[in-house]
């Protein structure tokens, strides 16, 4: 976290406790925003944002400012947007998010430096065993270097584990793996660390959340073994990111399996970040209030489970309001009703999900 974020976190914590007049606390114990509530548990709360929405929607921008201590550019640091051609970097969108954050003393989390998706066509076409290491180093050096002191943490490698790819180590067969082998991961972390030694470096993945899903339980095992190897080898990796794309239509099975996994990750000396929390309500049946309650219960159960880890440092939701959620295009509801995966509705009012998050942050 940057110094700015720390200051904001402290302020948020104070506002959430002693800073509020007693009559306000009595009238509405949830007058504080999510960041203030999360700060009581030592957690920085933030949301993924798109710069276009911050620029054209001042009510939404104000909501981000009130509820969050950090923002994550949802798409503008991905290779396909940042690097339309091999020689041209387009930093416009990412710069806008960083400027927004700086003006409000918010931290910025960078997403993401290495991913098998969202890459420009020229990368897959031109990547070879000969040029891959130099390309990776150049990209990470340039991007992390540009934002050193402004982007306090990075998803360095995103989604590197895929059991279906049937490698004994569990690593995903991707363009980077085929050109550099498993070393692409340590190389990426080392490059990021060189470019900004103060940045917190995260490896983020999905499919780690549910205790009743065998492939997820297996994936935890693969990842734990990989993380242990990298830590032993001195790779500068500081946190595991659990994305937290939850599914409203399945039971919230976030029990001892998840808690023990987080404990084991913590014992490796790694922090835990929840990097992309939301609840997919595509298959949740019933009226809107009922669906909102199911979504809320899912948030509550997941946050309670991850909060058992003393190493949980960050919770980021993948958006803040249903007004802007990639779930709408990716997982539209079959009945045509708009999706409602986030803590605020399209009118920017708190939903049951917001109150469930507040609850989870308050209970010890
Ligand atoms: O929300 C993002 C969407 O707008 C993009 O089109 C998509 C491809 O770049 O990526 C989405 O975010 C993904 C994130 O980067 C990685 N984890 C899965 C997210 C989608 O749920």
Short mmCIF file of C-alpha atoms and ligand atoms in Angstrom, two decimals:
data_model
loop_
_atom_site.label_atom_id
_atom_site.label_comp_id
_atom_site.label_asym_id
_atom_site.label_seq_id
_atom_site.Cartn_x
_atom_site.Cartn_y
_atom_site.Cartn_z
CA UNK A 1 0.00 0.00 0.00
CA UNK A 2 1.18 3.51 -0.69
CA UNK A 3 1.61 6.11 2.03
CA UNK A 4 -1.54 7.79 0.67
CA UNK A 5 -3.57 4.67 1.13
CA UNK A 6 -2.33 4.17 4.64
CA UNK A 7 -3.38 7.69 5.52
CA UNK A 8 -6.80 7.13 3.96
CA UNK A 9 -7.18 3.79 5.73
CA UNK A 10 -6.46 5.41 9.06
CA UNK A 11 -8.88 8.22 8.37
CA UNK A 12 -11.48 5.72 7.28
CA UNK A 13 -10.99 3.77 10.47
CA UNK A 14 -11.36 6.88 12.58
CA UNK A 15 -14.49 7.98 10.73
CA UNK A 16 -15.91 4.53 11.26
CA UNK A 17 -15.44 4.69 15.00
CA UNK A 18 -14.78 7.76 17.11
CA UNK A 19 -15.03 10.25 14.24
CA UNK A 20 -18.79 10.03 13.94
CA UNK A 21 -21.01 11.98 16.33
CA UNK A 22 -22.79 9.64 18.77
CA UNK A 23 -26.25 10.60 17.52
CA UNK A 24 -25.23 9.59 13.96
CA UNK A 25 -23.89 6.29 15.23
CA UNK A 26 -27.11 5.70 17.16
CA UNK A 27 -29.38 6.60 14.24
CA UNK A 28 -27.54 4.56 11.66
CA UNK A 29 -24.77 2.28 12.79
CA UNK A 30 -23.84 1.86 9.13
CA UNK A 31 -23.37 5.56 8.34
CA UNK A 32 -19.74 4.79 7.58
CA UNK A 33 -18.74 3.48 4.15
CA UNK A 34 -17.34 0.02 3.47
CA UNK A 35 -13.76 1.26 3.66
CA UNK A 36 -14.33 2.56 7.18
CA UNK A 37 -15.91 -0.71 8.26
CA UNK A 38 -13.22 -2.84 6.64
CA UNK A 39 -10.50 -0.70 8.21
CA UNK A 40 -11.65 -1.86 11.66
CA UNK A 41 -10.48 -5.32 10.61
CA UNK A 42 -7.21 -4.06 9.14
CA UNK A 43 -8.52 -4.51 5.60
CA UNK A 44 -8.31 -2.02 2.72
CA UNK A 45 -11.56 -2.07 0.75
CA UNK A 46 -11.60 -1.00 -2.90
CA UNK A 47 -13.31 -1.56 -6.23
CA UNK A 48 -12.42 -2.10 -9.88
CA UNK A 49 -13.25 0.91 -12.04
CA UNK A 50 -13.29 2.01 -15.66
CA UNK A 51 -11.93 5.53 -16.27
CA UNK A 52 -14.77 6.37 -18.70
CA UNK A 53 -17.33 5.84 -15.93
CA UNK A 54 -15.43 7.97 -13.44
CA UNK A 55 -15.15 10.76 -16.01
CA UNK A 56 -18.77 10.91 -17.16
CA UNK A 57 -20.65 9.92 -14.00
CA UNK A 58 -19.83 12.20 -11.10
CA UNK A 59 -22.33 10.54 -8.71
CA UNK A 60 -20.63 7.22 -9.29
CA UNK A 61 -17.19 8.82 -8.89
CA UNK A 62 -18.33 10.34 -5.58
CA UNK A 63 -19.59 6.94 -4.43
CA UNK A 64 -16.21 5.38 -5.18
CA UNK A 65 -14.58 8.15 -3.20
CA UNK A 66 -16.92 7.64 -0.23
CA UNK A 67 -16.79 3.85 -0.06
CA UNK A 68 -13.23 2.93 -1.10
CA UNK A 69 -9.61 3.39 -0.11
CA UNK A 70 -8.32 1.91 -3.34
CA UNK A 71 -9.21 1.46 -6.99
CA UNK A 72 -8.15 -1.10 -9.58
CA UNK A 73 -8.30 -0.31 -13.30
CA UNK A 74 -10.59 -3.12 -14.51
CA UNK A 75 -9.17 -3.27 -18.04
CA UNK A 76 -6.80 -0.43 -18.87
CA UNK A 77 -3.57 -2.07 -17.75
CA UNK A 78 -4.13 -5.19 -19.84
CA UNK A 79 -1.88 -5.72 -22.85
CA UNK A 80 -4.72 -5.46 -25.40
CA UNK A 81 -5.53 -1.91 -24.29
CA UNK A 82 -2.06 -0.78 -23.23
CA UNK A 83 -0.24 -2.11 -26.30
CA UNK A 84 -2.31 -1.90 -29.50
CA UNK A 85 0.92 -2.31 -31.52
CA UNK A 86 4.35 -3.65 -30.47
CA UNK A 87 5.93 -0.19 -30.32
CA UNK A 88 3.10 1.96 -29.01
CA UNK A 89 1.92 2.12 -25.40
CA UNK A 90 -1.43 3.77 -24.69
CA UNK A 91 -1.35 4.80 -21.05
CA UNK A 92 -4.36 7.17 -21.32
CA UNK A 93 -6.95 5.11 -19.44
CA UNK A 94 -4.59 3.91 -16.71
CA UNK A 95 -3.19 7.43 -16.24
CA UNK A 96 -6.75 8.72 -15.77
CA UNK A 97 -7.46 6.19 -13.00
CA UNK A 98 -4.15 7.01 -11.31
CA UNK A 99 -4.88 10.77 -11.49
CA UNK A 100 -8.39 10.22 -10.08
CA UNK A 101 -6.92 8.22 -7.21
CA UNK A 102 -4.13 10.68 -6.52
CA UNK A 103 -6.54 13.62 -6.28
CA UNK A 104 -8.49 11.71 -3.60
CA UNK A 105 -5.62 9.98 -1.80
CA UNK A 106 -6.81 6.56 -2.91
CA UNK A 107 -4.39 3.70 -3.47
CA UNK A 108 -4.19 2.03 -6.88
CA UNK A 109 -3.86 -1.70 -7.42
CA UNK A 110 -2.47 -2.65 -10.84
CA UNK A 111 -4.24 -5.38 -12.84
CA UNK A 112 -2.50 -7.21 -14.52
CA UNK A 113 1.00 -7.64 -15.96
CA UNK A 114 0.87 -11.22 -17.28
CA UNK A 115 -2.32 -13.04 -18.31
CA UNK A 116 -3.23 -15.60 -20.93
CA UNK A 117 -6.22 -13.48 -22.01
CA UNK A 118 -6.73 -9.91 -23.23
CA UNK A 119 -3.54 -9.92 -25.26
CA UNK A 120 -3.12 -8.15 -28.61
CA UNK A 121 -2.96 -10.44 -31.66
CA UNK A 122 0.61 -9.33 -32.39
CA UNK A 123 1.83 -10.81 -29.09
CA UNK A 124 0.72 -14.38 -29.72
CA UNK A 125 1.85 -14.12 -33.34
CA UNK A 126 5.29 -12.74 -32.53
CA UNK A 127 6.27 -14.39 -29.23
CA UNK A 128 9.21 -16.82 -29.55
CA UNK A 129 11.58 -18.61 -27.20
CA UNK A 130 14.22 -16.10 -28.27
CA UNK A 131 12.36 -12.84 -27.66
CA UNK A 132 9.97 -13.75 -24.81
CA UNK A 133 12.17 -12.93 -21.82
CA UNK A 134 13.23 -9.55 -23.22
CA UNK A 135 9.61 -8.68 -24.07
CA UNK A 136 8.38 -9.63 -20.61
CA UNK A 137 11.15 -7.68 -18.88
CA UNK A 138 10.67 -4.64 -21.09
CA UNK A 139 6.89 -4.58 -20.61
CA UNK A 140 6.98 -5.01 -16.85
CA UNK A 141 9.90 -2.60 -16.42
CA UNK A 142 8.16 0.09 -18.44
CA UNK A 143 4.67 -0.28 -16.92
CA UNK A 144 5.65 -0.81 -13.27
CA UNK A 145 8.42 1.78 -13.57
CA UNK A 146 5.98 4.41 -14.91
CA UNK A 147 3.66 4.00 -11.93
CA UNK A 148 6.25 3.45 -9.19
CA UNK A 149 5.10 5.38 -6.13
CA UNK A 150 1.53 5.62 -7.52
CA UNK A 151 0.47 2.01 -7.94
CA UNK A 152 1.22 0.34 -4.62
CA UNK A 153 0.48 -3.25 -5.56
CA UNK A 154 0.21 -5.38 -8.70
CA UNK A 155 -1.41 -8.55 -9.91
CA UNK A 156 1.84 -9.67 -11.50
CA UNK A 157 0.60 -12.99 -12.82
CA UNK A 158 -3.11 -13.60 -13.26
CA UNK A 159 -4.74 -17.05 -13.40
CA UNK A 160 -1.65 -19.23 -13.98
CA UNK A 161 -3.13 -22.53 -12.71
CA UNK A 162 -5.44 -24.74 -14.79
CA UNK A 163 -5.85 -28.37 -13.74
CA UNK A 164 -7.57 -29.27 -17.02
CA UNK A 165 -4.31 -28.62 -18.85
CA UNK A 166 -3.00 -31.80 -17.19
CA UNK A 167 0.52 -30.75 -16.31
CA UNK A 168 1.78 -32.39 -13.10
CA UNK A 169 2.59 -28.97 -11.63
CA UNK A 170 -0.93 -27.68 -12.43
CA UNK A 171 0.32 -24.73 -14.46
CA UNK A 172 -1.81 -23.46 -17.32
CA UNK A 173 -0.55 -24.00 -20.84
CA UNK A 174 -0.39 -20.40 -22.05
CA UNK A 175 1.61 -18.33 -24.50
CA UNK A 176 4.08 -17.38 -21.78
CA UNK A 177 4.45 -20.97 -20.56
CA UNK A 178 5.14 -22.25 -24.08
CA UNK A 179 7.83 -19.68 -24.74
CA UNK A 180 9.56 -19.54 -21.34
CA UNK A 181 8.41 -22.61 -19.40
CA UNK A 182 7.38 -22.31 -15.74
CA UNK A 183 10.17 -19.77 -15.19
CA UNK A 184 7.98 -17.05 -16.68
CA UNK A 185 6.40 -16.64 -13.25
CA UNK A 186 9.56 -16.00 -11.19
CA UNK A 187 10.89 -13.86 -14.06
CA UNK A 188 7.77 -11.69 -14.02
CA UNK A 189 7.90 -11.18 -10.24
CA UNK A 190 11.60 -10.36 -10.35
CA UNK A 191 11.07 -7.81 -13.13
CA UNK A 192 8.25 -6.13 -11.19
CA UNK A 193 10.35 -6.05 -8.02
CA UNK A 194 13.29 -4.46 -9.85
CA UNK A 195 11.01 -1.80 -11.36
CA UNK A 196 9.44 -0.87 -8.00
CA UNK A 197 11.01 -2.51 -4.94
CA UNK A 198 8.30 -0.99 -2.71
CA UNK A 199 5.34 -2.48 -4.60
CA UNK A 200 3.40 -5.40 -3.09
CA UNK A 201 3.35 -8.20 -5.64
CA UNK A 202 0.36 -10.51 -5.96
CA UNK A 203 -0.40 -13.74 -7.78
CA UNK A 204 -4.14 -13.87 -8.40
CA UNK A 205 -6.37 -16.76 -9.43
CA UNK A 206 -9.99 -17.92 -9.44
CA UNK A 207 -11.57 -21.23 -8.50
CA UNK A 208 -10.13 -21.40 -4.97
CA UNK A 209 -13.27 -20.52 -3.05
CA UNK A 210 -15.64 -23.50 -2.74
CA UNK A 211 -15.04 -26.44 -0.40
CA UNK A 212 -17.58 -28.63 -2.22
CA UNK A 213 -16.03 -28.34 -5.69
CA UNK A 214 -13.37 -31.04 -6.21
CA UNK A 215 -11.45 -29.20 -8.93
CA UNK A 216 -11.17 -26.14 -6.70
CA UNK A 217 -9.92 -28.21 -3.78
CA UNK A 218 -7.34 -29.74 -6.14
CA UNK A 219 -6.39 -26.31 -7.44
CA UNK A 220 -5.70 -25.12 -3.88
CA UNK A 221 -3.26 -28.01 -3.50
CA UNK A 222 -1.44 -27.23 -6.76
CA UNK A 223 -1.18 -23.57 -5.93
CA UNK A 224 0.03 -24.17 -2.39
CA UNK A 225 2.86 -26.40 -3.68
CA UNK A 226 3.83 -23.84 -6.33
CA UNK A 227 3.78 -20.97 -3.84
CA UNK A 228 5.93 -22.97 -1.41
CA UNK A 229 8.50 -23.61 -4.17
CA UNK A 230 8.62 -19.98 -5.23
CA UNK A 231 8.94 -18.75 -1.64
CA UNK A 232 11.73 -21.27 -1.02
CA UNK A 233 13.51 -19.98 -4.12
CA UNK A 234 13.24 -16.39 -2.88
CA UNK A 235 10.83 -15.16 -5.56
CA UNK A 236 9.56 -11.70 -4.52
CA UNK A 237 5.90 -12.63 -4.20
CA UNK A 238 4.05 -11.00 -1.34
CA UNK A 239 0.42 -12.06 -1.54
CA UNK A 240 -2.01 -14.56 -2.95
CA UNK A 241 -5.02 -12.99 -4.61
CA UNK A 242 -8.23 -14.97 -4.39
CA UNK A 243 -10.52 -13.50 -7.03
CA UNK A 244 -13.80 -14.30 -5.32
CA UNK A 245 -16.09 -14.58 -8.33
CA UNK A 246 -18.86 -16.27 -6.35
CA UNK A 247 -21.91 -18.05 -7.68
CA UNK A 248 -25.23 -17.13 -6.12
CA UNK A 249 -26.98 -20.29 -7.28
CA UNK A 250 -24.79 -22.68 -5.32
CA UNK A 251 -24.56 -23.16 -1.56
CA UNK A 252 -21.98 -20.87 0.04
CA UNK A 253 -19.55 -23.69 0.94
CA UNK A 254 -16.79 -21.53 2.43
CA UNK A 255 -15.84 -23.63 5.42
CA UNK A 256 -12.79 -25.18 7.01
CA UNK A 257 -11.32 -26.13 3.63
CA UNK A 258 -11.02 -22.51 2.56
CA UNK A 259 -9.97 -21.37 6.02
CA UNK A 260 -7.24 -24.01 6.28
CA UNK A 261 -6.02 -23.15 2.80
CA UNK A 262 -5.70 -19.48 3.76
CA UNK A 263 -3.94 -20.48 6.99
CA UNK A 264 -1.43 -22.57 5.01
CA UNK A 265 -0.85 -19.75 2.52
CA UNK A 266 -0.29 -17.38 5.45
CA UNK A 267 2.25 -19.77 6.95
CA UNK A 268 4.32 -19.38 3.78
CA UNK A 269 4.66 -15.72 4.73
CA UNK A 270 2.12 -14.49 2.17
CA UNK A 271 -0.67 -11.99 2.65
CA UNK A 272 -4.16 -12.64 1.31
CA UNK A 273 -5.99 -10.25 -1.01
CA UNK A 274 -9.50 -10.77 -2.31
CA UNK A 275 -9.00 -9.29 -5.74
CA UNK A 276 -12.25 -9.49 -7.76
CA UNK A 277 -15.20 -10.16 -5.46
CA UNK A 278 -18.71 -10.27 -6.92
CA UNK A 279 -21.67 -12.67 -6.94
CA UNK A 280 -22.97 -14.06 -10.22
CA UNK A 281 -26.79 -14.08 -9.97
CA UNK A 282 -27.43 -15.43 -13.47
CA UNK A 283 -29.11 -18.62 -12.24
CA UNK A 284 -30.62 -17.32 -8.99
CA UNK A 285 -34.40 -17.77 -9.14
CA UNK A 286 -37.15 -15.72 -7.51
CA UNK A 287 -38.14 -12.10 -7.13
CA UNK A 288 -35.64 -9.30 -6.79
CA UNK A 289 -35.67 -9.04 -2.99
CA UNK A 290 -35.21 -12.76 -2.65
CA UNK A 291 -32.34 -12.78 -5.17
CA UNK A 292 -30.70 -9.86 -3.39
CA UNK A 293 -30.86 -11.77 -0.11
CA UNK A 294 -29.23 -14.83 -1.67
CA UNK A 295 -26.46 -12.68 -3.13
CA UNK A 296 -26.03 -10.94 0.22
CA UNK A 297 -25.78 -14.25 2.10
CA UNK A 298 -23.06 -15.31 -0.30
CA UNK A 299 -21.03 -12.13 0.37
CA UNK A 300 -21.48 -12.53 4.13
CA UNK A 301 -20.45 -16.18 4.25
CA UNK A 302 -17.41 -15.66 2.04
CA UNK A 303 -16.16 -12.59 3.88
CA UNK A 304 -16.62 -14.24 7.27
CA UNK A 305 -14.51 -17.15 6.07
CA UNK A 306 -11.69 -15.07 4.60
CA UNK A 307 -11.70 -12.78 7.64
CA UNK A 308 -10.61 -15.76 9.74
CA UNK A 309 -7.19 -15.26 8.13
CA UNK A 310 -5.01 -12.87 10.09
CA UNK A 311 -3.21 -12.17 6.79
CA UNK A 312 -6.22 -10.73 4.92
CA UNK A 313 -5.17 -7.23 3.84
CA UNK A 314 -7.35 -6.23 0.90
CA UNK A 315 -10.89 -6.82 -0.34
CA UNK A 316 -11.68 -5.50 -3.81
CA UNK A 317 -15.06 -5.91 -5.46
CA UNK A 318 -15.17 -6.15 -9.26
CA UNK A 319 -17.10 -2.92 -9.57
CA UNK A 320 -19.16 -1.18 -6.90
CA UNK A 321 -22.59 -0.60 -8.40
CA UNK A 322 -24.73 -2.80 -10.64
CA UNK A 323 -24.79 0.24 -12.95
CA UNK A 324 -21.38 -0.90 -14.18
CA UNK A 325 -20.64 -4.61 -14.02
CA UNK A 326 -19.06 -6.81 -16.66
CA UNK A 327 -21.36 -9.56 -15.34
CA UNK A 328 -24.19 -7.97 -17.36
CA UNK A 329 -22.53 -8.92 -20.67
CA UNK A 330 -20.70 -12.02 -19.48
CA UNK A 331 -23.52 -13.68 -17.50
CA UNK A 332 -26.89 -12.11 -18.45
CA UNK A 333 -29.97 -13.58 -16.80
CA UNK A 334 -32.13 -15.88 -18.92
CA UNK A 335 -35.28 -13.99 -17.79
CA UNK A 336 -33.85 -10.71 -19.10
CA UNK A 337 -33.83 -9.04 -15.64
CA UNK A 338 -30.72 -6.92 -15.11
CA UNK A 339 -28.00 -8.64 -13.08
CA UNK A 340 -27.42 -7.49 -9.48
CA UNK A 341 -23.98 -8.78 -8.47
CA UNK A 342 -22.55 -5.80 -6.51
CA UNK A 343 -23.12 -3.95 -3.19
CA UNK A 344 -24.92 -0.94 -4.76
CA UNK A 345 -27.84 -0.97 -7.18
CA UNK A 346 -28.15 1.00 -10.42
CA UNK A 347 -29.53 4.00 -8.48
CA UNK A 348 -26.39 3.89 -6.33
CA UNK A 349 -28.34 2.80 -3.24
CA UNK A 350 -27.05 0.24 -0.79
CA UNK A 351 -28.38 -3.25 -1.33
CA UNK A 352 -28.65 -6.20 1.03
CA UNK A 353 -25.18 -7.15 -0.23
CA UNK A 354 -23.77 -3.90 1.17
CA UNK A 355 -25.31 -4.61 4.58
CA UNK A 356 -24.02 -8.18 4.51
CA UNK A 357 -20.51 -6.92 3.83
CA UNK A 358 -20.88 -4.38 6.63
CA UNK A 359 -22.06 -7.19 8.94
CA UNK A 360 -19.15 -9.43 8.03
CA UNK A 361 -16.65 -6.64 8.67
CA UNK A 362 -18.24 -5.87 12.07
CA UNK A 363 -18.50 -9.37 13.55
CA UNK A 364 -15.48 -10.78 15.32
O1 LIG B 1 -14.44 -7.34 -16.19
C1 LIG B 1 -13.50 -7.51 -17.23
C2 LIG B 1 -14.18 -7.32 -18.58
O2 LIG B 1 -14.66 -5.99 -18.72
C3 LIG B 1 -13.21 -7.65 -19.71
O3 LIG B 1 -13.89 -7.61 -20.95
C4 LIG B 1 -12.58 -9.04 -19.48
C5 LIG B 1 -11.48 -9.34 -20.53
O4 LIG B 1 -10.42 -8.43 -20.42
O5 LIG B 1 -11.99 -9.11 -18.20
C6 LIG B 1 -12.89 -8.89 -17.15
O6 LIG B 1 -12.22 -9.00 -15.91
C7 LIG B 1 -11.65 -10.29 -15.65
C8 LIG B 1 -10.35 -10.07 -14.92
O7 LIG B 1 -9.52 -9.25 -15.69
C9 LIG B 1 -9.67 -11.40 -14.62
N1 LIG B 1 -10.56 -12.30 -13.91
C10 LIG B 1 -11.87 -12.50 -14.51
C11 LIG B 1 -12.55 -11.15 -14.77
C12 LIG B 1 -13.94 -11.38 -15.39
O8 LIG B 1 -14.86 -11.78 -14.43
#
